Tab-separated table of C-alpha atoms and ligand atoms in Angstrom:
chain	number	residue	atom	x	y	z
T	37	UNK	CA	64.287	-19.995	61.237
T	38	UNK	CA	60.672	-19.944	62.357
T	39	UNK	CA	58.964	-22.139	64.912
T	40	UNK	CA	57.393	-24.462	62.356
T	41	UNK	CA	60.725	-25.139	60.676
T	42	UNK	CA	62.336	-26.052	63.994
T	43	UNK	CA	59.501	-28.453	64.850
T	44	UNK	CA	59.684	-30.038	61.394
T	45	UNK	CA	63.492	-30.318	61.525
T	46	UNK	CA	63.266	-31.986	64.927
T	47	UNK	CA	60.714	-34.458	63.635
T	48	UNK	CA	62.945	-35.328	60.679
T	49	UNK	CA	66.108	-35.712	62.766
T	50	UNK	CA	64.350	-37.915	65.331
T	51	UNK	CA	63.050	-40.052	62.479
T	52	UNK	CA	66.519	-40.392	60.925
T	53	UNK	CA	68.024	-41.309	64.311
T	54	UNK	CA	65.391	-44.009	64.865
T	55	UNK	CA	65.938	-45.419	61.359
T	56	UNK	CA	69.726	-45.455	61.814
T	57	UNK	CA	69.314	-47.234	65.146
T	58	UNK	CA	67.034	-49.877	63.664
T	59	UNK	CA	69.403	-50.383	60.719
T	60	UNK	CA	72.185	-51.034	63.239
T	61	UNK	CA	70.083	-53.588	65.106
T	62	UNK	CA	69.483	-51.230	67.997
T	63	UNK	CA	66.229	-50.071	69.582
T	64	UNK	CA	64.703	-47.006	67.878
T	65	UNK	CA	64.785	-45.122	71.192
T	66	UNK	CA	68.363	-46.132	72.051
T	67	UNK	CA	69.693	-42.681	71.193
T	68	UNK	CA	69.015	-39.334	72.884
T	69	UNK	CA	69.026	-36.217	70.738
T	70	UNK	CA	70.916	-33.302	72.283
T	71	UNK	CA	69.728	-30.141	70.495
T	72	UNK	CA	72.680	-27.756	70.211
T	73	UNK	CA	71.328	-24.216	70.472
T	74	UNK	CA	74.599	-22.251	70.594
T	75	UNK	CA	74.384	-18.787	68.992
T	76	UNK	CA	70.589	-19.186	68.643
T	77	UNK	CA	68.120	-17.009	70.570
T	78	UNK	CA	65.985	-18.239	73.433
T	79	UNK	CA	62.979	-18.121	71.071
T	80	UNK	CA	64.552	-20.976	69.109
T	81	UNK	CA	65.001	-22.952	72.333
T	82	UNK	CA	61.362	-22.328	73.259
T	83	UNK	CA	60.220	-23.475	69.822
T	84	UNK	CA	62.154	-26.706	70.262
T	85	UNK	CA	60.730	-27.176	73.760
T	86	UNK	CA	57.231	-26.673	72.396
T	87	UNK	CA	58.001	-29.469	69.923
T	88	UNK	CA	58.860	-31.806	72.802
T	89	UNK	CA	62.638	-31.367	72.908
T	90	UNK	CA	63.977	-31.486	76.471
T	91	UNK	CA	67.746	-31.967	76.129
T	92	UNK	CA	69.931	-29.071	74.996
T	93	UNK	CA	73.613	-28.448	74.426
T	94	UNK	CA	75.535	-25.180	74.689
T	95	UNK	CA	79.233	-24.498	74.154
T	96	UNK	CA	79.796	-21.402	76.237
T	97	UNK	CA	78.983	-21.030	79.907
T	98	UNK	CA	78.216	-17.345	79.602
T	99	UNK	CA	75.815	-17.753	76.704
T	100	UNK	CA	74.048	-20.648	78.414
T	101	UNK	CA	73.701	-18.592	81.610
T	102	UNK	CA	71.792	-15.961	79.717
T	103	UNK	CA	69.374	-18.376	78.088
T	104	UNK	CA	68.578	-21.353	80.279
T	105	UNK	CA	68.262	-20.537	84.017
T	106	UNK	CA	65.232	-18.270	83.474
T	107	UNK	CA	63.453	-21.218	81.800
T	108	UNK	CA	63.851	-23.551	84.797
T	109	UNK	CA	60.748	-22.237	86.538
T	110	UNK	CA	58.472	-23.044	83.611
T	111	UNK	CA	60.129	-25.924	81.721
T	112	UNK	CA	61.758	-29.248	82.488
T	113	UNK	CA	64.962	-29.879	80.555
T	114	UNK	CA	68.545	-31.087	80.797
T	115	UNK	CA	71.306	-28.686	79.819
T	116	UNK	CA	74.586	-30.149	78.566
T	117	UNK	CA	77.791	-28.127	78.347
T	118	UNK	CA	79.650	-29.389	75.287
T	119	UNK	CA	82.393	-26.783	74.757
T	120	UNK	CA	85.934	-26.793	76.108
T	121	UNK	CA	85.783	-25.543	79.695
T	122	UNK	CA	88.196	-23.150	81.385
T	123	UNK	CA	89.054	-23.998	84.967
T	124	UNK	CA	87.865	-20.592	86.165
T	125	UNK	CA	84.412	-21.347	84.706
T	126	UNK	CA	84.034	-24.652	86.536
T	127	UNK	CA	81.909	-23.247	89.355
T	128	UNK	CA	79.491	-21.539	86.959
T	129	UNK	CA	79.352	-24.724	84.892
T	130	UNK	CA	78.499	-26.862	87.923
T	131	UNK	CA	75.771	-24.439	88.975
T	132	UNK	CA	74.276	-24.291	85.480
T	133	UNK	CA	74.584	-27.689	83.833
T	134	UNK	CA	72.939	-31.056	84.266
T	135	UNK	CA	75.751	-32.661	82.280
T	136	UNK	CA	79.313	-31.505	81.593
T	137	UNK	CA	80.531	-33.390	78.514
T	138	UNK	CA	84.033	-31.938	78.322
T	139	UNK	CA	86.055	-33.065	81.335
T	140	UNK	CA	89.508	-33.417	79.796
T	141	UNK	CA	92.340	-32.763	82.278
T	142	UNK	CA	93.285	-33.254	85.931
T	143	UNK	CA	93.176	-29.530	86.786
T	144	UNK	CA	89.628	-29.291	85.475
T	145	UNK	CA	88.675	-32.423	87.447
T	146	UNK	CA	90.042	-30.678	90.574
T	147	UNK	CA	88.060	-27.525	89.819
T	148	UNK	CA	84.841	-29.425	89.121
T	149	UNK	CA	85.198	-31.504	92.299
T	150	UNK	CA	85.764	-28.345	94.368
T	151	UNK	CA	82.817	-26.612	92.689
T	152	UNK	CA	80.544	-29.577	93.440
T	153	UNK	CA	81.453	-29.284	97.114
T	154	UNK	CA	80.772	-25.553	97.193
T	155	UNK	CA	77.586	-25.615	95.142
T	156	UNK	CA	76.111	-28.841	96.524
T	157	UNK	CA	75.204	-29.733	92.961
T	158	UNK	CA	76.440	-32.757	91.019
T	159	UNK	CA	76.107	-32.697	87.235
T	160	UNK	CA	76.860	-35.928	85.414
T	161	UNK	CA	80.208	-35.978	83.633
T	162	UNK	CA	81.618	-37.188	80.345
T	163	UNK	CA	85.274	-37.257	79.426
T	164	UNK	CA	86.078	-35.652	76.086
T	165	UNK	CA	88.774	-37.492	74.150
T	166	UNK	CA	90.805	-35.771	71.431
T	167	UNK	CA	90.680	-38.874	69.236
T	168	UNK	CA	92.420	-37.160	66.329
T	169	UNK	CA	95.254	-35.762	68.494
T	170	UNK	CA	94.620	-32.269	67.088
T	171	UNK	CA	96.810	-29.597	68.665
T	172	UNK	CA	94.180	-26.857	69.078
T	173	UNK	CA	91.332	-29.070	70.206
T	174	UNK	CA	90.083	-29.747	73.711
T	175	UNK	CA	89.908	-33.325	74.934
T	176	UNK	CA	92.314	-35.608	76.731
T	177	UNK	CA	94.945	-36.911	74.287
T	178	UNK	CA	94.049	-40.340	72.983
T	179	UNK	CA	97.164	-41.917	74.522
T	180	UNK	CA	96.352	-40.532	77.978
T	181	UNK	CA	92.680	-41.501	77.878
T	182	UNK	CA	92.857	-44.826	79.747
T	183	UNK	CA	94.704	-43.389	82.729
T	184	UNK	CA	92.530	-40.292	82.934
T	185	UNK	CA	89.308	-42.290	82.671
T	186	UNK	CA	90.448	-44.615	85.471
T	187	UNK	CA	91.402	-41.651	87.692
T	188	UNK	CA	88.054	-39.915	87.106
T	189	UNK	CA	86.114	-43.115	87.784
T	190	UNK	CA	87.892	-43.426	91.104
T	191	UNK	CA	87.226	-39.826	91.947
T	192	UNK	CA	83.704	-39.214	90.646
T	193	UNK	CA	82.247	-42.731	90.761
T	194	UNK	CA	78.833	-43.036	89.137
T	195	UNK	CA	78.797	-39.348	88.176
T	196	UNK	CA	81.169	-40.261	85.373
T	197	UNK	CA	78.771	-41.741	82.831
T	198	UNK	CA	80.630	-41.822	79.530
T	199	UNK	CA	82.865	-40.462	76.796
T	200	UNK	CA	82.524	-37.773	74.144
T	201	UNK	CA	84.485	-36.897	70.999
T	202	UNK	CA	84.535	-34.515	68.037
T	203	UNK	CA	86.529	-36.163	65.216
T	204	UNK	CA	88.713	-34.051	62.894
T	205	UNK	CA	86.679	-32.265	60.187
T	206	UNK	CA	88.688	-33.666	57.325
T	207	UNK	CA	88.689	-37.324	58.305
T	208	UNK	CA	86.284	-40.209	58.069
T	209	UNK	CA	84.636	-40.087	61.522
T	210	UNK	CA	83.808	-43.788	61.676
T	211	UNK	CA	87.159	-45.067	63.057
T	212	UNK	CA	87.060	-42.315	65.694
T	213	UNK	CA	83.553	-43.307	66.766
T	214	UNK	CA	84.485	-46.982	66.850
T	215	UNK	CA	87.614	-46.270	68.886
T	216	UNK	CA	85.582	-44.266	71.417
T	217	UNK	CA	82.958	-47.023	71.660
T	218	UNK	CA	85.744	-49.522	72.386
T	219	UNK	CA	87.171	-47.346	75.169
T	220	UNK	CA	83.767	-46.880	76.763
T	221	UNK	CA	83.101	-50.613	76.718
T	222	UNK	CA	86.523	-51.324	78.192
T	223	UNK	CA	85.842	-48.950	81.098
T	224	UNK	CA	82.231	-50.005	81.624
T	225	UNK	CA	80.828	-46.593	80.657
T	226	UNK	CA	77.339	-46.682	79.120
T	227	UNK	CA	77.100	-43.232	77.526
T	228	UNK	CA	78.706	-42.319	74.203
T	229	UNK	CA	78.225	-38.738	72.995
T	230	UNK	CA	79.256	-38.610	69.347
T	231	UNK	CA	77.867	-37.460	66.020
T	232	UNK	CA	76.766	-34.009	64.836
T	233	UNK	CA	74.575	-32.740	61.974
T	234	UNK	CA	76.890	-34.099	59.270
T	235	UNK	CA	77.606	-37.536	60.717
T	236	UNK	CA	75.116	-38.538	63.399
T	237	UNK	CA	73.868	-41.570	61.476
T	238	UNK	CA	77.425	-42.952	61.279
T	239	UNK	CA	77.763	-42.338	65.018
T	240	UNK	CA	74.496	-44.164	65.729
T	241	UNK	CA	75.765	-47.129	63.699
T	242	UNK	CA	78.922	-47.109	65.852
T	243	UNK	CA	76.947	-47.107	69.116
T	244	UNK	CA	76.306	-43.460	70.028
T	245	UNK	CA	73.774	-43.078	72.832
T	246	UNK	CA	73.725	-39.265	72.565
T	247	UNK	CA	74.044	-37.292	69.334
T	248	UNK	CA	74.649	-33.528	69.418
T	249	UNK	CA	72.830	-31.863	66.529
T	250	UNK	CA	72.732	-28.107	65.991
T	251	UNK	CA	72.506	-26.680	62.492
T	252	UNK	CA	70.255	-29.445	61.140
T	253	UNK	CA	67.644	-28.350	63.707
T	254	UNK	CA	68.168	-24.619	64.154
T	255	UNK	CA	69.711	-23.632	60.813
T	256	UNK	CA	73.247	-22.637	59.949
T	257	UNK	CA	75.245	-20.390	62.239
U	524	PLP	C1	78.416	-26.955	67.571
U	524	PLP	C2	78.653	-28.312	68.116
U	524	PLP	C3	77.802	-29.385	67.784
U	524	PLP	C4	76.667	-29.278	66.779
U	524	PLP	O1	77.216	-29.088	65.499
U	524	PLP	P1	76.277	-29.087	64.182
U	524	PLP	O2	77.231	-29.397	63.091
U	524	PLP	O3	75.685	-27.739	64.106
U	524	PLP	O4	75.265	-30.142	64.361
U	524	PLP	C5	78.034	-30.608	68.391
U	524	PLP	N1	79.048	-30.775	69.275
U	524	PLP	C6	79.889	-29.786	69.609
U	524	PLP	C7	80.968	-30.038	70.587
U	524	PLP	C8	79.725	-28.526	69.036
U	524	PLP	O5	80.575	-27.552	69.349
């Protein structure tokens, strides 16, 4: 994918997000685009930055470590970690990320809290909910979400900004997005990270404030 394609794809996705927001009676700038650059080279990230993109998502700590820290000196951006996080990677994640979107269990909350102390760095946090109760997927089980959200609010305070989900591939995502929006409202959390290349417009209609779009910007993986 060359630089011009990435710039054009970004322009198109931003336009579709704004139109979906307006159609839902929301402000055209109500939604932040998180450009998911996993598996793509740093040149692709730089092309997106040159086209005005400043929020990026990566799944793997190690891959993100190779790409993003060297860009801090010359570029302003927010890096979101959006992949399931191992406890032993918590310290690297806290050092690297501006946002960790995948807090999903008490042991990881412990590890992140300890890492924040050690690193003196405080990324914002989202709780990932496994809305489809899929066995292999990360995310707090749907039935445990209320208790875990309340615990994390008590522990992290304003650093906990919202909820994130990845609905099952083979299901209509809309009920999952609506369920997540309900939970966020119930807990007074303003940020809703939901929607990917295939379904971000549905997510925007359901109230997403962040959409995570990869292949529609950077090409298939
Ligand atoms: C890869 C990924 C995305 C982006 O997916 P696309 O279908 O390429 O837009 C979004 N969120 C998560 C958690 C991902 O792993």
